[in-house]
PDB file of C-alpha atoms and ligand atoms in Angstrom:
ATOM      1  CA  UNK A   1     -17.309   3.303  10.747  1.00  0.00           C
ATOM      2  CA  UNK A   2     -16.508   1.876  14.200  1.00  0.00           C
ATOM      3  CA  UNK A   3     -15.622   4.620  16.683  1.00  0.00           C
ATOM      4  CA  UNK A   4     -12.481   4.646  18.822  1.00  0.00           C
ATOM      5  CA  UNK A   5     -14.708   4.221  21.876  1.00  0.00           C
ATOM      6  CA  UNK A   6     -16.271   1.103  20.348  1.00  0.00           C
ATOM      7  CA  UNK A   7     -12.841  -0.258  19.408  1.00  0.00           C
ATOM      8  CA  UNK A   8     -11.415   0.273  22.906  1.00  0.00           C
ATOM      9  CA  UNK A   9     -13.640  -2.531  24.199  1.00  0.00           C
ATOM     10  CA  UNK A  10     -12.035  -5.047  21.798  1.00  0.00           C
ATOM     11  CA  UNK A  11      -8.565  -4.647  23.323  1.00  0.00           C
ATOM     12  CA  UNK A  12      -6.913  -5.496  26.595  1.00  0.00           C
ATOM     13  CA  UNK A  13      -5.303  -2.871  28.774  1.00  0.00           C
ATOM     14  CA  UNK A  14      -3.055  -5.221  30.703  1.00  0.00           C
ATOM     15  CA  UNK A  15      -0.445  -5.872  28.010  1.00  0.00           C
ATOM     16  CA  UNK A  16       1.841  -3.021  26.969  1.00  0.00           C
ATOM     17  CA  UNK A  17       2.757  -4.828  23.720  1.00  0.00           C
ATOM     18  CA  UNK A  18      -0.746  -5.326  22.308  1.00  0.00           C
ATOM     19  CA  UNK A  19      -2.981  -2.883  24.181  1.00  0.00           C
ATOM     20  CA  UNK A  20      -5.337  -0.217  22.844  1.00  0.00           C
ATOM     21  CA  UNK A  21      -2.543   2.384  23.044  1.00  0.00           C
ATOM     22  CA  UNK A  22      -0.829   0.407  20.236  1.00  0.00           C
ATOM     23  CA  UNK A  23      -3.988   0.799  18.130  1.00  0.00           C
ATOM     24  CA  UNK A  24      -4.094   4.568  18.753  1.00  0.00           C
ATOM     25  CA  UNK A  25      -0.407   4.974  17.783  1.00  0.00           C
ATOM     26  CA  UNK A  26      -0.923   2.926  14.616  1.00  0.00           C
ATOM     27  CA  UNK A  27      -4.037   4.995  13.822  1.00  0.00           C
ATOM     28  CA  UNK A  28      -2.047   8.257  13.998  1.00  0.00           C
ATOM     29  CA  UNK A  29       0.765   6.849  11.827  1.00  0.00           C
ATOM     30  CA  UNK A  30      -1.680   5.312   9.341  1.00  0.00           C
ATOM     31  CA  UNK A  31      -3.598   8.577   8.958  1.00  0.00           C
ATOM     32  CA  UNK A  32      -0.361  10.390   8.203  1.00  0.00           C
ATOM     33  CA  UNK A  33       0.846   7.762   5.690  1.00  0.00           C
ATOM     34  CA  UNK A  34      -2.592   7.407   4.051  1.00  0.00           C
ATOM     35  CA  UNK A  35      -2.855  11.175   3.515  1.00  0.00           C
ATOM     36  CA  UNK A  36       0.650  11.389   2.021  1.00  0.00           C
ATOM     37  CA  UNK A  37       0.179   8.344  -0.231  1.00  0.00           C
ATOM     38  CA  UNK A  38      -3.440   9.007  -1.300  1.00  0.00           C
ATOM     39  CA  UNK A  39      -5.007   5.887   0.277  1.00  0.00           C
ATOM     40  CA  UNK A  40      -8.729   5.426   1.040  1.00  0.00           C
ATOM     41  CA  UNK A  41      -8.828   6.708   4.600  1.00  0.00           C
ATOM     42  CA  UNK A  42     -12.086   4.989   5.591  1.00  0.00           C
ATOM     43  CA  UNK A  43     -10.732   1.549   4.634  1.00  0.00           C
ATOM     44  CA  UNK A  44      -7.443   2.292   6.403  1.00  0.00           C
ATOM     45  CA  UNK A  45      -9.061   3.527   9.626  1.00  0.00           C
ATOM     46  CA  UNK A  46     -11.461   0.579   9.860  1.00  0.00           C
ATOM     47  CA  UNK A  47      -8.568  -1.839   9.205  1.00  0.00           C
ATOM     48  CA  UNK A  48      -6.402  -0.240  11.899  1.00  0.00           C
ATOM     49  CA  UNK A  49      -9.173  -0.301  14.528  1.00  0.00           C
ATOM     50  CA  UNK A  50      -9.960  -3.954  13.795  1.00  0.00           C
ATOM     51  CA  UNK A  51      -6.551  -5.446  12.891  1.00  0.00           C
ATOM     52  CA  UNK A  52      -5.725  -7.013  16.285  1.00  0.00           C
ATOM     53  CA  UNK A  53      -9.294  -7.183  17.635  1.00  0.00           C
ATOM     54  CA  UNK A  54      -9.259 -10.963  18.081  1.00  0.00           C
ATOM     55  CA  UNK A  55      -6.484 -12.815  19.873  1.00  0.00           C
ATOM     56  CA  UNK A  56      -4.848  -9.750  21.382  1.00  0.00           C
ATOM     57  CA  UNK A  57      -4.968 -11.322  24.831  1.00  0.00           C
ATOM     58  CA  UNK A  58      -1.386 -12.489  25.533  1.00  0.00           C
ATOM     59  CA  UNK A  59      -2.723 -15.478  27.505  1.00  0.00           C
ATOM     60  CA  UNK A  60      -4.142 -17.029  24.315  1.00  0.00           C
ATOM     61  CA  UNK A  61      -1.044 -18.098  22.355  1.00  0.00           C
ATOM     62  CA  UNK A  62      -3.097 -20.158  19.896  1.00  0.00           C
ATOM     63  CA  UNK A  63      -5.510 -17.333  19.067  1.00  0.00           C
ATOM     64  CA  UNK A  64      -2.582 -14.890  18.893  1.00  0.00           C
ATOM     65  CA  UNK A  65      -0.848 -17.020  16.242  1.00  0.00           C
ATOM     66  CA  UNK A  66      -3.824 -16.685  13.888  1.00  0.00           C
ATOM     67  CA  UNK A  67      -5.109 -13.312  15.090  1.00  0.00           C
ATOM     68  CA  UNK A  68      -5.039 -11.888  11.557  1.00  0.00           C
ATOM     69  CA  UNK A  69      -7.611 -14.504  10.457  1.00  0.00           C
ATOM     70  CA  UNK A  70      -9.756 -14.128  13.571  1.00  0.00           C
ATOM     71  CA  UNK A  71      -9.671 -10.340  13.337  1.00  0.00           C
ATOM     72  CA  UNK A  72     -10.567 -10.369   9.612  1.00  0.00           C
ATOM     73  CA  UNK A  73     -13.600 -12.535  10.347  1.00  0.00           C
ATOM     74  CA  UNK A  74     -14.604 -10.310  13.243  1.00  0.00           C
ATOM     75  CA  UNK A  75     -14.235  -7.238  10.975  1.00  0.00           C
ATOM     76  CA  UNK A  76     -16.674  -8.850   8.530  1.00  0.00           C
ATOM     77  CA  UNK A  77     -19.288  -9.179  11.265  1.00  0.00           C
ATOM     78  CA  UNK A  78     -18.792  -5.646  12.631  1.00  0.00           C
ATOM     79  CA  UNK A  79     -18.856  -3.910   9.231  1.00  0.00           C
ATOM     80  CA  UNK A  80     -21.761  -5.982   7.872  1.00  0.00           C
ATOM     81  CA  UNK A  81     -23.774  -4.870  10.924  1.00  0.00           C
ATOM     82  CA  UNK A  82     -23.039  -1.289   9.810  1.00  0.00           C
ATOM     83  CA  UNK A  83     -24.273  -2.122   6.282  1.00  0.00           C
ATOM     84  CA  UNK A  84     -20.904  -1.616   4.598  1.00  0.00           C
ATOM     85  CA  UNK A  85     -20.922  -2.752   0.942  1.00  0.00           C
ATOM     86  CA  UNK A  86     -19.407  -6.260   0.591  1.00  0.00           C
ATOM     87  CA  UNK A  87     -16.540  -5.046  -1.628  1.00  0.00           C
ATOM     88  CA  UNK A  88     -15.429  -2.514   0.987  1.00  0.00           C
ATOM     89  CA  UNK A  89     -15.691  -5.095   3.767  1.00  0.00           C
ATOM     90  CA  UNK A  90     -13.493  -7.404   1.689  1.00  0.00           C
ATOM     91  CA  UNK A  91     -10.985  -4.567   1.202  1.00  0.00           C
ATOM     92  CA  UNK A  92     -10.721  -4.065   4.975  1.00  0.00           C
ATOM     93  CA  UNK A  93     -10.403  -7.822   5.538  1.00  0.00           C
ATOM     94  CA  UNK A  94      -7.592  -8.060   2.968  1.00  0.00           C
ATOM     95  CA  UNK A  95      -5.651  -5.372   4.883  1.00  0.00           C
ATOM     96  CA  UNK A  96      -6.063  -7.277   8.145  1.00  0.00           C
ATOM     97  CA  UNK A  97      -5.098 -10.669   6.666  1.00  0.00           C
ATOM     98  CA  UNK A  98      -1.800  -9.332   5.303  1.00  0.00           C
ATOM     99  CA  UNK A  99      -0.664  -7.090   8.177  1.00  0.00           C
ATOM    100  CA  UNK A 100       1.740  -9.595   9.759  1.00  0.00           C
ATOM    101  CA  UNK A 101       5.475  -9.985   9.355  1.00  0.00           C
ATOM    102  CA  UNK A 102       5.548 -13.566  10.572  1.00  0.00           C
ATOM    103  CA  UNK A 103       3.054 -14.978   8.080  1.00  0.00           C
ATOM    104  CA  UNK A 104       4.914 -13.582   5.062  1.00  0.00           C
ATOM    105  CA  UNK A 105       1.654 -12.729   3.234  1.00  0.00           C
ATOM    106  CA  UNK A 106       2.282  -9.685   1.081  1.00  0.00           C
ATOM    107  CA  UNK A 107      -0.102  -6.711   1.272  1.00  0.00           C
ATOM    108  CA  UNK A 108      -1.378  -5.891  -2.214  1.00  0.00           C
ATOM    109  CA  UNK A 109      -3.670  -2.854  -2.058  1.00  0.00           C
ATOM    110  CA  UNK A 110      -2.322   0.567  -1.078  1.00  0.00           C
ATOM    111  CA  UNK A 111      -4.532   0.477   2.024  1.00  0.00           C
ATOM    112  CA  UNK A 112      -3.071  -2.903   3.073  1.00  0.00           C
ATOM    113  CA  UNK A 113       0.436  -1.496   2.615  1.00  0.00           C
ATOM    114  CA  UNK A 114      -0.457   1.492   4.803  1.00  0.00           C
ATOM    115  CA  UNK A 115      -1.707  -0.756   7.628  1.00  0.00           C
ATOM    116  CA  UNK A 116       1.366  -3.010   7.376  1.00  0.00           C
ATOM    117  CA  UNK A 117       3.764  -0.064   7.409  1.00  0.00           C
ATOM    118  CA  UNK A 118       2.064   1.812  10.267  1.00  0.00           C
ATOM    119  CA  UNK A 119       1.893  -1.365  12.385  1.00  0.00           C
ATOM    120  CA  UNK A 120       5.587  -2.128  11.761  1.00  0.00           C
ATOM    121  CA  UNK A 121       6.710   1.440  12.525  1.00  0.00           C
ATOM    122  CA  UNK A 122       5.235   0.853  15.990  1.00  0.00           C
ATOM    123  CA  UNK A 123       7.542  -2.179  16.367  1.00  0.00           C
ATOM    124  CA  UNK A 124      10.746  -0.141  15.903  1.00  0.00           C
ATOM    125  CA  UNK A 125      12.179   3.033  17.485  1.00  0.00           C
ATOM    126  CA  UNK A 126      11.928   3.645  21.238  1.00  0.00           C
ATOM    127  CA  UNK A 127       8.428   2.192  21.395  1.00  0.00           C
ATOM    128  CA  UNK A 128       9.662  -0.897  19.539  1.00  0.00           C
ATOM    129  CA  UNK A 129      12.338  -1.458  22.189  1.00  0.00           C
ATOM    130  CA  UNK A 130       9.806  -0.930  24.991  1.00  0.00           C
ATOM    131  CA  UNK A 131       7.311  -3.370  23.441  1.00  0.00           C
ATOM    132  CA  UNK A 132       9.919  -6.080  22.828  1.00  0.00           C
ATOM    133  CA  UNK A 133      11.272  -5.802  26.395  1.00  0.00           C
ATOM    134  CA  UNK A 134       7.744  -5.837  27.828  1.00  0.00           C
ATOM    135  CA  UNK A 135       6.913  -8.928  25.767  1.00  0.00           C
ATOM    136  CA  UNK A 136      10.047 -10.710  27.007  1.00  0.00           C
ATOM    137  CA  UNK A 137       9.360  -9.785  30.634  1.00  0.00           C
ATOM    138  CA  UNK A 138       5.755 -11.019  30.404  1.00  0.00           C
ATOM    139  CA  UNK A 139       6.841 -14.292  28.816  1.00  0.00           C
ATOM    140  CA  UNK A 140       9.603 -14.926  31.375  1.00  0.00           C
ATOM    141  CA  UNK A 141      12.289 -14.569  28.685  1.00  0.00           C
ATOM    142  CA  UNK A 142      15.538 -12.617  29.110  1.00  0.00           C
ATOM    143  CA  UNK A 143      16.125  -9.190  27.578  1.00  0.00           C
ATOM    144  CA  UNK A 144      19.360 -10.321  25.998  1.00  0.00           C
ATOM    145  CA  UNK A 145      20.918 -13.633  25.088  1.00  0.00           C
ATOM    146  CA  UNK A 146      23.396 -14.194  22.292  1.00  0.00           C
ATOM    147  CA  UNK A 147      21.464 -16.090  19.565  1.00  0.00           C
ATOM    148  CA  UNK A 148      22.866 -19.407  18.338  1.00  0.00           C
ATOM    149  CA  UNK A 149      24.292 -19.738  14.833  1.00  0.00           C
ATOM    150  CA  UNK A 150      21.274 -21.873  14.017  1.00  0.00           C
ATOM    151  CA  UNK A 151      18.839 -19.163  15.101  1.00  0.00           C
ATOM    152  CA  UNK A 152      20.703 -16.536  13.101  1.00  0.00           C
ATOM    153  CA  UNK A 153      20.613 -18.711   9.987  1.00  0.00           C
ATOM    154  CA  UNK A 154      17.109 -20.181  10.252  1.00  0.00           C
ATOM    155  CA  UNK A 155      15.116 -18.375  12.962  1.00  0.00           C
ATOM    156  CA  UNK A 156      14.845 -21.712  14.814  1.00  0.00           C
ATOM    157  CA  UNK A 157      16.025 -22.098  18.387  1.00  0.00           C
ATOM    158  CA  UNK A 158      18.571 -24.672  19.527  1.00  0.00           C
ATOM    159  CA  UNK A 159      17.247 -27.036  22.173  1.00  0.00           C
ATOM    160  CA  UNK A 160      17.151 -25.150  25.479  1.00  0.00           C
ATOM    161  CA  UNK A 161      17.906 -21.781  23.877  1.00  0.00           C
ATOM    162  CA  UNK A 162      15.933 -18.877  25.381  1.00  0.00           C
ATOM    163  CA  UNK A 163      14.155 -16.549  22.927  1.00  0.00           C
ATOM    164  CA  UNK A 164      15.250 -13.182  24.262  1.00  0.00           C
ATOM    165  CA  UNK A 165      14.064  -9.723  23.199  1.00  0.00           C
ATOM    166  CA  UNK A 166      17.356  -9.490  21.281  1.00  0.00           C
ATOM    167  CA  UNK A 167      16.348 -12.612  19.331  1.00  0.00           C
ATOM    168  CA  UNK A 168      13.207 -10.751  18.261  1.00  0.00           C
ATOM    169  CA  UNK A 169      15.397  -7.872  17.099  1.00  0.00           C
ATOM    170  CA  UNK A 170      17.615 -10.241  15.068  1.00  0.00           C
ATOM    171  CA  UNK A 171      14.665 -12.214  13.656  1.00  0.00           C
ATOM    172  CA  UNK A 172      12.281  -9.369  12.904  1.00  0.00           C
ATOM    173  CA  UNK A 173      12.678  -5.863  14.312  1.00  0.00           C
ATOM    174  CA  UNK A 174      16.068  -5.108  12.740  1.00  0.00           C
ATOM    175  CA  UNK A 175      14.739  -6.141   9.311  1.00  0.00           C
ATOM    176  CA  UNK A 176      11.494  -4.192   9.266  1.00  0.00           C
ATOM    177  CA  UNK A 177      12.841  -0.985   7.748  1.00  0.00           C
ATOM    178  CA  UNK A 178      13.702  -2.856   4.565  1.00  0.00           C
ATOM    179  CA  UNK A 179      10.325  -4.573   4.432  1.00  0.00           C
ATOM    180  CA  UNK A 180       8.161  -1.446   4.348  1.00  0.00           C
ATOM    181  CA  UNK A 181       6.119  -0.628   1.252  1.00  0.00           C
ATOM    182  CA  UNK A 182       5.470   3.113   1.197  1.00  0.00           C
ATOM    183  CA  UNK A 183       7.996   5.904   0.768  1.00  0.00           C
ATOM    184  CA  UNK A 184       6.386   7.893   3.581  1.00  0.00           C
ATOM    185  CA  UNK A 185       6.861   5.049   6.075  1.00  0.00           C
ATOM    186  CA  UNK A 186      10.423   4.329   4.919  1.00  0.00           C
ATOM    187  CA  UNK A 187      11.352   7.941   5.659  1.00  0.00           C
ATOM    188  CA  UNK A 188       9.923   7.693   9.191  1.00  0.00           C
ATOM    189  CA  UNK A 189      11.598   4.304   9.669  1.00  0.00           C
ATOM    190  CA  UNK A 190      15.167   5.543   9.154  1.00  0.00           C
ATOM    191  CA  UNK A 191      15.388   7.362  12.467  1.00  0.00           C
ATOM    192  CA  UNK A 192      13.493   4.659  14.351  1.00  0.00           C
ATOM    193  CA  UNK A 193      15.675   1.897  12.905  1.00  0.00           C
ATOM    194  CA  UNK A 194      18.874   3.679  13.932  1.00  0.00           C
ATOM    195  CA  UNK A 195      17.604   4.245  17.464  1.00  0.00           C
ATOM    196  CA  UNK A 196      16.570   0.600  17.848  1.00  0.00           C
ATOM    197  CA  UNK A 197      19.767  -0.831  16.402  1.00  0.00           C
ATOM    198  CA  UNK A 198      21.908   1.475  18.605  1.00  0.00           C
ATOM    199  CA  UNK A 199      19.810   0.409  21.594  1.00  0.00           C
ATOM    200  CA  UNK A 200      20.261  -3.325  21.034  1.00  0.00           C
ATOM    201  CA  UNK A 201      23.976  -2.908  20.238  1.00  0.00           C
ATOM    202  CA  UNK A 202      24.513  -1.084  23.523  1.00  0.00           C
ATOM    203  CA  UNK A 203      22.278  -3.536  25.409  1.00  0.00           C
ATOM    204  CA  UNK A 204      24.511  -6.365  24.173  1.00  0.00           C
ATOM    205  CA  UNK A 205      27.668  -4.510  25.248  1.00  0.00           C
ATOM    206  CA  UNK A 206      26.309  -3.818  28.728  1.00  0.00           C
ATOM    207  CA  UNK A 207      24.942  -7.356  29.155  1.00  0.00           C
ATOM    208  CA  UNK A 208      28.360  -8.781  28.275  1.00  0.00           C
ATOM    209  CA  UNK A 209      29.826  -6.580  31.001  1.00  0.00           C
ATOM    210  CA  UNK A 210      31.720  -4.315  28.627  1.00  0.00           C
ATOM    211  CA  UNK A 211      32.539  -0.887  30.054  1.00  0.00           C
TER     212      UNK A 211
HETATM  213  P1  LIG B   1       3.461  -9.868  13.631  1.00  0.00           P
HETATM  214  O1  LIG B   1       1.967  -9.806  13.665  1.00  0.00           O
HETATM  215  O2  LIG B   1       4.051  -8.737  12.803  1.00  0.00           O
HETATM  216  O3  LIG B   1       4.006 -11.178  13.212  1.00  0.00           O
HETATM  217  P2  LIG B   1       3.272 -10.031  16.524  1.00  0.00           P
HETATM  218  O4  LIG B   1       1.859  -9.540  16.640  1.00  0.00           O
HETATM  219  O5  LIG B   1       3.522 -11.467  16.748  1.00  0.00           O
HETATM  220  O6  LIG B   1       3.906  -9.558  15.123  1.00  0.00           O
HETATM  221  O7  LIG B   1       4.168  -9.194  17.496  1.00  0.00           O
HETATM  222  C1  LIG B   1       3.919  -7.841  17.725  1.00  0.00           C
HETATM  223  C2  LIG B   1       5.027  -7.254  18.577  1.00  0.00           C
HETATM  224  O8  LIG B   1       5.171  -8.001  19.782  1.00  0.00           O
HETATM  225  C3  LIG B   1       6.398  -7.375  17.920  1.00  0.00           C
HETATM  226  O9  LIG B   1       6.606  -6.375  16.996  1.00  0.00           O
HETATM  227  C4  LIG B   1       7.307  -7.273  19.133  1.00  0.00           C
HETATM  228  O10 LIG B   1       7.414  -5.943  19.561  1.00  0.00           O
HETATM  229  C5  LIG B   1       6.534  -8.066  20.151  1.00  0.00           C
HETATM  230  N1  LIG B   1       6.961  -9.477  20.171  1.00  0.00           N
HETATM  231  C6  LIG B   1       6.366 -10.536  19.583  1.00  0.00           C
HETATM  232  N2  LIG B   1       7.049 -11.692  19.835  1.00  0.00           N
HETATM  233  C7  LIG B   1       8.102 -11.327  20.602  1.00  0.00           C
HETATM  234  C8  LIG B   1       9.180 -12.038  21.248  1.00  0.00           C
HETATM  235  N3  LIG B   1       9.312 -13.367  21.148  1.00  0.00           N
HETATM  236  N4  LIG B   1      10.073 -11.315  21.978  1.00  0.00           N
HETATM  237  C9  LIG B   1       9.953  -9.984  22.119  1.00  0.00           C
HETATM  238  N5  LIG B   1       8.966  -9.253  21.549  1.00  0.00           N
HETATM  239  C10 LIG B   1       8.053  -9.903  20.814  1.00  0.00           C
END
C-alpha cells in the first residue's frame, strides 16, 4: 500500500483546488464512508491516494482533461511494483477511471462509488466554494457572471461568455448531491449542499449590487 508520504510527492502544493490537502480530505471522507458501507478499505485507500496523481498540475490542461486515465495507468505501475495481485490492481484502476463527474462514466463497484462520493463531497460545502473560487482566480475567470440561457440548457458557453465560478456551480457543483451513490455520503451532502447553494445565491445578490 502506498504511504501518505509517498503519495505527497505525486501532488503539487501550489494549487489550492488540486493539491495534496484535497487528497487528505478525500481520504478522511472515504475512510468514513467505506467503514459505514462495508467497502474494501485497502482498495479504497489506494484509489484515493492515486486518483489525481497524474495531470494534477493546473498548467497542463490537456493532461488534466484525461487525468483519470493517466492516473489509472500510473496506479497500475505503482501497485505492480508492490506485487499487488492483478485483480486488485484492476479494482483500484476501475475506481480511478470512474471518479469524474465530467466524463459521465458510472462507478460500478462499491469501492468506486466510495471514491466518487468522497471526491464530490470535497467539491461542495465551504471547501467546495473555496476550491471553485480559487480555480476561477487562477484561471483569470470571474467569481460570478450570470450564465447565458444556452449555458444553462447545454453547458456550452456563448461566444465571448466568461466561465465564472458560478457557472461551475450551475453546471456541476449544485447537482452533485443528487449524483452521489452511497447513503452515508448523501447524508453528509445535505448540509454541504445547502451551505454552497446559499453561498452562491448570496454571491449573486451581492454581485448584482442588491442590498
Ligand atoms: P471532475 O474530475 O469531477 O470532472 P475536475 O477535476 O475537473 O472535476 O474539477 C475538480 C474541482 O475543480 C471542481 O470540483 C471545482 O471545485 C474545480 N473546478 C474545475 N473546473 C472549474 C471551473 N471552470 N470553475 C471553477 N471551479 C472549477
